C-alpha cells in the first residue's frame, strides 16, 4: 500500500487491515497527507483488538466490482465489536441493511461511525432481526462501524 505513491484512500488502506498492519510509507516525503495517515492509523488502533473476536460475513462473497462486502468481528468477552463495509467501484447500491450476529438481544448497543463520529442507539434484538442501514453514497468507499453494549446493561 505505501510504496512509492501513497494515495489518500481509506478504501484501499482499510482493505489491508488485520490484527497487524505493515505500512511502507516514506515519512521523509513532504507531499504526503500526514493528517490523513495519522487519523487512519488511530482508527486502526481503535479497532485492532476486535480482530481477535469471532468473524461473521454479513454479505455473501462476490468478487465483482458490482457488489458490496461486509463482515463483523464480535468480541463477546468485551461486549463490543466492529463491522467493516466496502462499496465496490461499480456497485449501484447506495445502502445496505446488515444484521449483526452473536450479540445479546436483550441489551442495547451504541453504534459509532469511525469517520463521522455519529452514534446511534439500537437494541440487540433490532440489530439481529431488522438490522442496521449503512448508507454509502459514493462507489469505492468504506465504513467502519464500531459497537459497544450500553454500560447500564
Short mmCIF file of N, CA and C in Angstrom, two decimals:
data_model
loop_
_atom_site.label_atom_id
_atom_site.label_comp_id
_atom_site.label_asym_id
_atom_site.label_seq_id
_atom_site.Cartn_x
_atom_site.Cartn_y
_atom_site.Cartn_z
N UNK A 1 0.82 -1.20 0.00
CA UNK A 1 0.00 0.00 0.00
C UNK A 1 0.86 1.26 0.00
N UNK A 2 1.98 1.28 0.69
CA UNK A 2 2.67 2.53 0.92
C UNK A 2 3.78 2.88 -0.04
N UNK A 3 4.06 2.09 -1.02
CA UNK A 3 5.19 2.40 -1.87
C UNK A 3 4.73 2.64 -3.30
N UNK A 4 5.38 3.42 -4.08
CA UNK A 4 6.05 4.67 -3.72
C UNK A 4 5.06 5.81 -3.63
N UNK A 5 3.85 5.64 -4.20
CA UNK A 5 2.83 6.68 -4.10
C UNK A 5 1.80 6.27 -3.05
N UNK A 6 1.58 7.13 -2.10
CA UNK A 6 0.62 6.83 -1.04
C UNK A 6 -0.64 7.63 -1.31
N UNK A 7 -1.68 6.97 -1.84
CA UNK A 7 -2.92 7.72 -2.05
C UNK A 7 -3.63 7.94 -0.73
N UNK A 8 -4.44 8.94 -0.68
CA UNK A 8 -5.28 9.17 0.49
C UNK A 8 -6.57 8.41 0.23
N UNK A 9 -6.51 7.10 0.44
CA UNK A 9 -7.58 6.22 0.03
C UNK A 9 -7.94 5.28 1.17
N UNK A 10 -8.98 5.60 1.91
CA UNK A 10 -9.39 4.77 3.04
C UNK A 10 -9.84 3.39 2.58
N UNK A 11 -10.48 3.30 1.42
CA UNK A 11 -10.93 2.01 0.90
C UNK A 11 -9.76 1.04 0.76
N UNK A 12 -8.71 1.50 0.11
CA UNK A 12 -7.54 0.64 -0.10
C UNK A 12 -6.86 0.33 1.23
N UNK A 13 -6.65 1.33 2.04
CA UNK A 13 -5.95 1.11 3.31
C UNK A 13 -6.73 0.17 4.21
N UNK A 14 -8.03 0.38 4.35
CA UNK A 14 -8.85 -0.47 5.21
C UNK A 14 -8.94 -1.90 4.67
N UNK A 15 -8.79 -2.06 3.39
CA UNK A 15 -8.82 -3.41 2.81
C UNK A 15 -7.65 -4.25 3.28
N UNK A 16 -6.61 -3.62 3.76
CA UNK A 16 -5.43 -4.37 4.22
C UNK A 16 -5.38 -4.51 5.74
N UNK A 17 -6.38 -4.03 6.45
CA UNK A 17 -6.36 -4.12 7.90
C UNK A 17 -6.50 -5.56 8.38
N UNK A 18 -5.83 -5.85 9.45
CA UNK A 18 -5.87 -7.13 10.13
C UNK A 18 -5.40 -6.86 11.57
N UNK A 19 -5.19 -7.88 12.40
CA UNK A 19 -4.69 -7.59 13.74
C UNK A 19 -3.36 -6.84 13.73
N UNK A 20 -2.67 -6.94 12.61
CA UNK A 20 -1.39 -6.25 12.45
C UNK A 20 -1.38 -5.60 11.08
N UNK A 21 -0.81 -4.42 10.98
CA UNK A 21 -0.65 -3.81 9.67
C UNK A 21 0.82 -3.48 9.45
N UNK A 22 1.17 -3.38 8.20
CA UNK A 22 2.53 -3.03 7.82
C UNK A 22 2.43 -1.92 6.80
N UNK A 23 2.85 -0.74 7.16
CA UNK A 23 2.84 0.37 6.22
C UNK A 23 4.27 0.64 5.77
N UNK A 24 4.42 0.99 4.53
CA UNK A 24 5.75 1.28 3.97
C UNK A 24 5.77 2.73 3.51
N UNK A 25 5.26 3.60 4.35
CA UNK A 25 5.22 5.00 4.00
C UNK A 25 6.60 5.62 4.18
N UNK A 26 7.05 6.34 3.19
CA UNK A 26 8.32 7.04 3.26
C UNK A 26 8.08 8.36 3.97
N UNK A 27 8.32 8.40 5.26
CA UNK A 27 7.99 9.58 6.06
C UNK A 27 8.95 10.75 5.80
N UNK A 28 9.92 10.57 4.93
CA UNK A 28 10.79 11.69 4.54
C UNK A 28 10.11 12.57 3.50
N UNK A 29 9.06 12.04 2.88
CA UNK A 29 8.36 12.80 1.83
C UNK A 29 7.55 13.93 2.45
N UNK A 30 7.54 15.04 1.75
CA UNK A 30 6.79 16.20 2.25
C UNK A 30 5.45 16.37 1.55
N UNK A 31 5.18 15.55 0.55
CA UNK A 31 3.94 15.69 -0.21
C UNK A 31 2.83 14.75 0.25
N UNK A 32 3.01 14.06 1.37
CA UNK A 32 2.01 13.13 1.87
C UNK A 32 1.03 13.83 2.81
N UNK A 33 -0.15 13.29 2.88
CA UNK A 33 -1.19 13.82 3.77
C UNK A 33 -1.01 13.18 5.15
N UNK A 34 -0.14 13.75 5.95
CA UNK A 34 0.18 13.17 7.25
C UNK A 34 -1.00 13.21 8.21
N UNK A 35 -1.86 14.16 8.05
CA UNK A 35 -3.06 14.22 8.89
C UNK A 35 -3.94 13.01 8.63
N UNK A 36 -4.18 12.70 7.33
CA UNK A 36 -4.97 11.51 6.98
C UNK A 36 -4.29 10.24 7.47
N UNK A 37 -2.97 10.15 7.29
CA UNK A 37 -2.23 8.97 7.72
C UNK A 37 -2.35 8.76 9.22
N UNK A 38 -2.20 9.83 9.99
CA UNK A 38 -2.31 9.73 11.44
C UNK A 38 -3.72 9.30 11.85
N UNK A 39 -4.73 9.93 11.26
CA UNK A 39 -6.13 9.60 11.56
C UNK A 39 -6.43 8.14 11.22
N UNK A 40 -5.93 7.67 10.08
CA UNK A 40 -6.16 6.29 9.66
C UNK A 40 -5.51 5.29 10.60
N UNK A 41 -4.30 5.57 11.02
CA UNK A 41 -3.62 4.68 11.97
C UNK A 41 -4.36 4.69 13.31
N UNK A 42 -4.82 5.84 13.75
CA UNK A 42 -5.58 5.91 15.01
C UNK A 42 -6.87 5.09 14.90
N UNK A 43 -7.54 5.15 13.75
CA UNK A 43 -8.74 4.34 13.57
C UNK A 43 -8.41 2.86 13.66
N UNK A 44 -7.36 2.46 12.96
CA UNK A 44 -6.97 1.04 13.02
C UNK A 44 -6.65 0.63 14.45
N UNK A 45 -5.90 1.45 15.17
CA UNK A 45 -5.55 1.11 16.55
C UNK A 45 -6.80 0.93 17.42
N UNK A 46 -7.81 1.73 17.15
CA UNK A 46 -9.02 1.65 17.97
C UNK A 46 -9.81 0.37 17.76
N UNK A 47 -9.67 -0.26 16.59
CA UNK A 47 -10.44 -1.47 16.31
C UNK A 47 -9.57 -2.74 16.26
N UNK A 48 -8.27 -2.61 16.26
CA UNK A 48 -7.40 -3.78 16.11
C UNK A 48 -7.72 -4.91 17.09
N UNK A 49 -8.01 -4.64 18.35
CA UNK A 49 -8.34 -5.75 19.26
C UNK A 49 -9.59 -6.53 18.84
N UNK A 50 -10.48 -5.90 18.10
CA UNK A 50 -11.69 -6.60 17.67
C UNK A 50 -11.40 -7.71 16.68
N UNK A 51 -10.27 -7.65 15.98
CA UNK A 51 -9.90 -8.71 15.04
C UNK A 51 -9.66 -10.04 15.75
N UNK A 52 -9.50 -10.00 17.06
CA UNK A 52 -9.29 -11.23 17.82
C UNK A 52 -10.62 -11.90 18.18
N UNK A 53 -11.71 -11.30 17.77
CA UNK A 53 -13.03 -11.83 18.07
C UNK A 53 -13.53 -12.78 17.01
N UNK A 54 -14.80 -13.11 17.14
CA UNK A 54 -15.46 -14.02 16.20
C UNK A 54 -15.77 -13.29 14.90
N UNK A 55 -15.57 -13.99 13.78
CA UNK A 55 -15.76 -13.42 12.45
C UNK A 55 -17.06 -13.91 11.85
N UNK A 56 -17.83 -12.95 11.29
CA UNK A 56 -19.08 -13.28 10.62
C UNK A 56 -19.18 -12.52 9.30
N UNK A 57 -19.24 -13.21 8.17
CA UNK A 57 -19.55 -12.50 6.92
C UNK A 57 -21.00 -12.04 6.98
N UNK A 58 -21.27 -10.80 6.60
CA UNK A 58 -22.62 -10.25 6.66
C UNK A 58 -23.29 -10.17 5.30
N UNK A 59 -22.51 -10.31 4.24
CA UNK A 59 -23.00 -10.32 2.86
C UNK A 59 -22.30 -11.49 2.17
N UNK A 60 -23.02 -12.28 1.39
CA UNK A 60 -22.35 -13.37 0.67
C UNK A 60 -21.21 -12.85 -0.20
N UNK A 61 -20.14 -13.61 -0.25
CA UNK A 61 -18.96 -13.20 -1.00
C UNK A 61 -19.26 -13.08 -2.49
N UNK A 62 -18.85 -11.97 -3.07
CA UNK A 62 -18.99 -11.71 -4.50
C UNK A 62 -17.78 -10.89 -4.92
N UNK A 63 -16.88 -11.44 -5.73
CA UNK A 63 -15.64 -10.75 -6.06
C UNK A 63 -15.78 -9.66 -7.13
N UNK A 64 -16.98 -9.46 -7.66
CA UNK A 64 -17.13 -8.49 -8.75
C UNK A 64 -17.09 -7.05 -8.24
N UNK A 65 -16.89 -6.13 -9.15
CA UNK A 65 -16.89 -4.71 -8.82
C UNK A 65 -18.30 -4.15 -8.63
N UNK A 66 -19.32 -5.00 -8.77
CA UNK A 66 -20.71 -4.56 -8.67
C UNK A 66 -21.32 -4.84 -7.30
N UNK A 67 -20.53 -5.37 -6.40
CA UNK A 67 -21.04 -5.85 -5.13
C UNK A 67 -20.55 -5.00 -3.95
N UNK A 68 -21.12 -5.28 -2.80
CA UNK A 68 -20.63 -4.79 -1.53
C UNK A 68 -20.01 -5.96 -0.79
N UNK A 69 -19.13 -5.66 0.13
CA UNK A 69 -18.60 -6.66 1.06
C UNK A 69 -18.80 -6.11 2.46
N UNK A 70 -19.13 -7.00 3.38
CA UNK A 70 -19.29 -6.58 4.77
C UNK A 70 -19.07 -7.78 5.68
N UNK A 71 -18.40 -7.53 6.79
CA UNK A 71 -18.18 -8.55 7.79
C UNK A 71 -18.11 -7.92 9.16
N UNK A 72 -18.26 -8.78 10.15
CA UNK A 72 -18.31 -8.35 11.54
C UNK A 72 -17.28 -9.14 12.33
N UNK A 73 -16.61 -8.45 13.24
CA UNK A 73 -15.78 -9.10 14.24
C UNK A 73 -16.41 -8.78 15.58
N UNK A 74 -16.80 -9.81 16.31
CA UNK A 74 -17.51 -9.64 17.57
C UNK A 74 -16.66 -10.14 18.73
N UNK A 75 -16.58 -9.32 19.77
CA UNK A 75 -15.87 -9.68 20.99
C UNK A 75 -16.88 -9.90 22.11
N UNK A 76 -17.45 -11.11 22.23
CA UNK A 76 -18.42 -11.34 23.29
C UNK A 76 -17.84 -11.13 24.69
N UNK A 77 -16.54 -11.34 24.83
CA UNK A 77 -15.89 -11.14 26.12
C UNK A 77 -15.86 -9.67 26.53
N UNK A 78 -15.89 -8.77 25.56
CA UNK A 78 -15.85 -7.32 25.83
C UNK A 78 -17.18 -6.64 25.53
N UNK A 79 -18.15 -7.40 25.03
CA UNK A 79 -19.47 -6.86 24.65
C UNK A 79 -19.33 -5.74 23.62
N UNK A 80 -18.48 -5.96 22.65
CA UNK A 80 -18.24 -4.97 21.62
C UNK A 80 -17.76 -5.65 20.35
N UNK A 81 -17.64 -4.85 19.29
CA UNK A 81 -17.12 -5.37 18.05
C UNK A 81 -17.11 -4.29 16.99
N UNK A 82 -16.92 -4.72 15.75
CA UNK A 82 -16.90 -3.76 14.65
C UNK A 82 -17.37 -4.42 13.38
N UNK A 83 -17.84 -3.57 12.47
CA UNK A 83 -18.31 -4.00 11.17
C UNK A 83 -17.52 -3.22 10.13
N UNK A 84 -16.96 -3.94 9.15
CA UNK A 84 -16.27 -3.31 8.03
C UNK A 84 -17.17 -3.48 6.81
N UNK A 85 -17.38 -2.38 6.08
CA UNK A 85 -18.26 -2.39 4.91
C UNK A 85 -17.53 -1.71 3.76
N UNK A 86 -17.61 -2.33 2.57
CA UNK A 86 -16.97 -1.80 1.38
C UNK A 86 -17.97 -1.77 0.24
N UNK A 87 -18.13 -0.61 -0.39
CA UNK A 87 -18.91 -0.48 -1.61
C UNK A 87 -17.93 -0.46 -2.77
N UNK A 88 -18.03 -1.42 -3.64
CA UNK A 88 -17.09 -1.51 -4.74
C UNK A 88 -17.39 -0.52 -5.86
N UNK A 89 -16.45 -0.40 -6.77
CA UNK A 89 -16.42 0.68 -7.78
C UNK A 89 -17.66 0.77 -8.65
N UNK A 90 -18.24 -0.35 -9.04
CA UNK A 90 -19.37 -0.31 -9.97
C UNK A 90 -20.71 -0.64 -9.32
N UNK A 91 -20.74 -0.70 -8.02
CA UNK A 91 -21.99 -1.01 -7.33
C UNK A 91 -22.95 0.17 -7.43
N UNK A 92 -24.18 -0.12 -7.76
CA UNK A 92 -25.21 0.91 -7.83
C UNK A 92 -26.00 1.01 -6.53
N UNK A 93 -25.80 0.08 -5.62
CA UNK A 93 -26.46 0.14 -4.32
C UNK A 93 -25.90 1.32 -3.53
N UNK A 94 -26.77 2.07 -2.89
CA UNK A 94 -26.31 3.21 -2.09
C UNK A 94 -26.44 2.96 -0.59
N UNK A 95 -27.04 1.83 -0.22
CA UNK A 95 -27.07 1.46 1.19
C UNK A 95 -27.30 -0.04 1.31
N UNK A 96 -26.95 -0.57 2.45
CA UNK A 96 -27.16 -1.98 2.74
C UNK A 96 -27.70 -2.10 4.15
N UNK A 97 -28.59 -3.05 4.36
CA UNK A 97 -29.09 -3.34 5.70
C UNK A 97 -28.38 -4.61 6.17
N UNK A 98 -27.66 -4.48 7.27
CA UNK A 98 -26.85 -5.58 7.78
C UNK A 98 -27.38 -6.05 9.13
N UNK A 99 -27.57 -7.34 9.26
CA UNK A 99 -27.99 -7.93 10.53
C UNK A 99 -26.75 -8.42 11.26
N UNK A 100 -26.58 -7.92 12.49
CA UNK A 100 -25.41 -8.29 13.27
C UNK A 100 -25.62 -9.66 13.90
N UNK A 101 -24.53 -10.31 14.19
CA UNK A 101 -24.55 -11.67 14.70
C UNK A 101 -24.01 -11.74 16.12
N UNK A 102 -24.50 -12.72 16.84
CA UNK A 102 -23.97 -13.10 18.15
C UNK A 102 -23.87 -11.95 19.15
N UNK A 103 -24.91 -11.12 19.18
CA UNK A 103 -24.97 -10.08 20.20
C UNK A 103 -26.18 -10.36 21.09
N UNK A 104 -26.22 -9.75 22.25
CA UNK A 104 -27.28 -10.00 23.22
C UNK A 104 -28.57 -9.32 22.77
N UNK A 105 -29.62 -10.09 22.48
CA UNK A 105 -30.86 -9.46 22.01
C UNK A 105 -31.55 -8.63 23.09
N UNK A 106 -31.22 -8.86 24.35
CA UNK A 106 -31.85 -8.12 25.44
C UNK A 106 -31.08 -6.86 25.83
N UNK A 107 -29.95 -6.64 25.21
CA UNK A 107 -29.11 -5.48 25.54
C UNK A 107 -29.35 -4.35 24.54
N UNK A 108 -28.79 -3.20 24.83
CA UNK A 108 -28.78 -2.06 23.91
C UNK A 108 -27.33 -1.75 23.56
N UNK A 109 -27.13 -1.27 22.34
CA UNK A 109 -25.79 -1.03 21.83
C UNK A 109 -25.68 0.37 21.25
N UNK A 110 -24.51 0.96 21.42
CA UNK A 110 -24.17 2.22 20.76
C UNK A 110 -23.31 1.88 19.55
N UNK A 111 -23.76 2.31 18.37
CA UNK A 111 -23.02 2.11 17.13
C UNK A 111 -22.44 3.44 16.69
N UNK A 112 -21.15 3.46 16.41
CA UNK A 112 -20.47 4.69 16.04
C UNK A 112 -19.75 4.53 14.71
N UNK A 113 -19.97 5.48 13.81
CA UNK A 113 -19.27 5.54 12.52
C UNK A 113 -17.90 6.16 12.79
N UNK A 114 -16.83 5.43 12.50
CA UNK A 114 -15.49 5.94 12.79
C UNK A 114 -15.13 7.20 12.01
N UNK A 115 -15.72 7.39 10.83
CA UNK A 115 -15.39 8.56 10.03
C UNK A 115 -16.09 9.82 10.51
N UNK A 116 -17.37 9.70 10.84
CA UNK A 116 -18.14 10.89 11.20
C UNK A 116 -18.26 11.09 12.70
N UNK A 117 -18.07 10.03 13.46
CA UNK A 117 -18.27 10.11 14.91
C UNK A 117 -19.73 10.02 15.31
N UNK A 118 -20.64 9.93 14.33
CA UNK A 118 -22.07 9.84 14.62
C UNK A 118 -22.37 8.53 15.34
N UNK A 119 -23.18 8.63 16.38
CA UNK A 119 -23.54 7.46 17.18
C UNK A 119 -25.04 7.27 17.19
N UNK A 120 -25.46 6.02 17.06
CA UNK A 120 -26.87 5.64 17.14
C UNK A 120 -27.03 4.57 18.21
N UNK A 121 -28.19 4.55 18.84
CA UNK A 121 -28.52 3.53 19.82
C UNK A 121 -29.50 2.53 19.19
N UNK A 122 -29.26 1.24 19.41
CA UNK A 122 -30.15 0.20 18.91
C UNK A 122 -30.23 -0.93 19.92
N UNK A 123 -31.35 -1.60 19.93
CA UNK A 123 -31.46 -2.79 20.77
C UNK A 123 -30.77 -3.95 20.05
N UNK A 124 -30.29 -4.90 20.83
CA UNK A 124 -29.68 -6.07 20.25
C UNK A 124 -30.67 -6.84 19.38
N UNK A 125 -31.92 -6.90 19.83
CA UNK A 125 -32.95 -7.59 19.06
C UNK A 125 -33.12 -6.93 17.69
N UNK A 126 -33.16 -5.60 17.66
CA UNK A 126 -33.30 -4.87 16.40
C UNK A 126 -32.10 -5.13 15.48
N UNK A 127 -30.90 -5.12 16.05
CA UNK A 127 -29.70 -5.34 15.24
C UNK A 127 -29.66 -6.74 14.65
N UNK A 128 -30.21 -7.71 15.37
CA UNK A 128 -30.20 -9.09 14.88
C UNK A 128 -31.33 -9.38 13.90
N UNK A 129 -32.49 -8.77 14.12
CA UNK A 129 -33.65 -9.14 13.30
C UNK A 129 -33.90 -8.17 12.14
N UNK A 130 -33.92 -6.89 12.42
CA UNK A 130 -34.16 -5.89 11.37
C UNK A 130 -32.85 -5.49 10.71
N UNK A 131 -31.82 -5.36 11.50
CA UNK A 131 -30.52 -4.94 11.00
C UNK A 131 -30.34 -3.44 11.10
N UNK A 132 -29.22 -2.97 10.65
CA UNK A 132 -28.90 -1.55 10.66
C UNK A 132 -28.57 -1.12 9.23
N UNK A 133 -29.08 0.04 8.84
CA UNK A 133 -28.83 0.57 7.50
C UNK A 133 -27.48 1.26 7.46
N UNK A 134 -26.70 0.91 6.46
CA UNK A 134 -25.38 1.51 6.25
C UNK A 134 -25.40 2.21 4.90
N UNK A 135 -25.53 3.54 4.89
CA UNK A 135 -25.52 4.25 3.61
C UNK A 135 -24.09 4.57 3.16
N UNK A 136 -23.86 4.47 1.86
CA UNK A 136 -22.60 4.92 1.26
C UNK A 136 -22.94 5.45 -0.13
N UNK A 137 -22.94 6.76 -0.25
CA UNK A 137 -23.36 7.41 -1.49
C UNK A 137 -22.35 7.23 -2.62
N UNK A 138 -21.08 7.10 -2.29
CA UNK A 138 -20.03 7.06 -3.31
C UNK A 138 -19.51 5.64 -3.53
N UNK A 139 -19.35 5.24 -4.79
CA UNK A 139 -18.66 3.97 -5.07
C UNK A 139 -17.22 4.05 -4.57
N UNK A 140 -16.60 2.90 -4.44
CA UNK A 140 -15.22 2.82 -3.95
C UNK A 140 -15.09 3.48 -2.59
N UNK A 141 -16.03 3.20 -1.70
CA UNK A 141 -15.97 3.78 -0.36
C UNK A 141 -16.09 2.69 0.69
N UNK A 142 -15.78 3.06 1.91
CA UNK A 142 -15.80 2.09 3.01
C UNK A 142 -16.29 2.77 4.27
N UNK A 143 -16.76 1.95 5.17
CA UNK A 143 -17.18 2.42 6.50
C UNK A 143 -16.73 1.41 7.54
N UNK A 144 -16.41 1.93 8.68
CA UNK A 144 -16.14 1.11 9.84
C UNK A 144 -17.13 1.56 10.91
N UNK A 145 -17.93 0.62 11.37
CA UNK A 145 -18.90 0.88 12.43
C UNK A 145 -18.48 0.07 13.64
N UNK A 146 -18.26 0.75 14.76
CA UNK A 146 -17.94 0.06 15.99
C UNK A 146 -19.19 0.03 16.86
N UNK A 147 -19.32 -1.01 17.64
CA UNK A 147 -20.46 -1.09 18.55
C UNK A 147 -20.00 -1.57 19.91
N UNK A 148 -20.74 -1.12 20.91
CA UNK A 148 -20.43 -1.48 22.30
C UNK A 148 -21.75 -1.55 23.05
N UNK A 149 -21.86 -2.58 23.87
CA UNK A 149 -23.06 -2.72 24.68
C UNK A 149 -23.16 -1.55 25.65
N UNK A 150 -24.37 -1.04 25.83
CA UNK A 150 -24.58 0.10 26.74
C UNK A 150 -24.12 -0.26 28.14
N UNK A 151 -23.53 0.70 28.80
CA UNK A 151 -22.91 0.49 30.10
C UNK A 151 -23.90 0.02 31.15
N UNK A 152 -25.12 0.51 31.11
CA UNK A 152 -26.10 0.14 32.13
C UNK A 152 -26.70 -1.24 31.89
N UNK A 153 -26.16 -1.99 30.98
CA UNK A 153 -26.71 -3.32 30.67
C UNK A 153 -26.08 -4.37 31.55
#
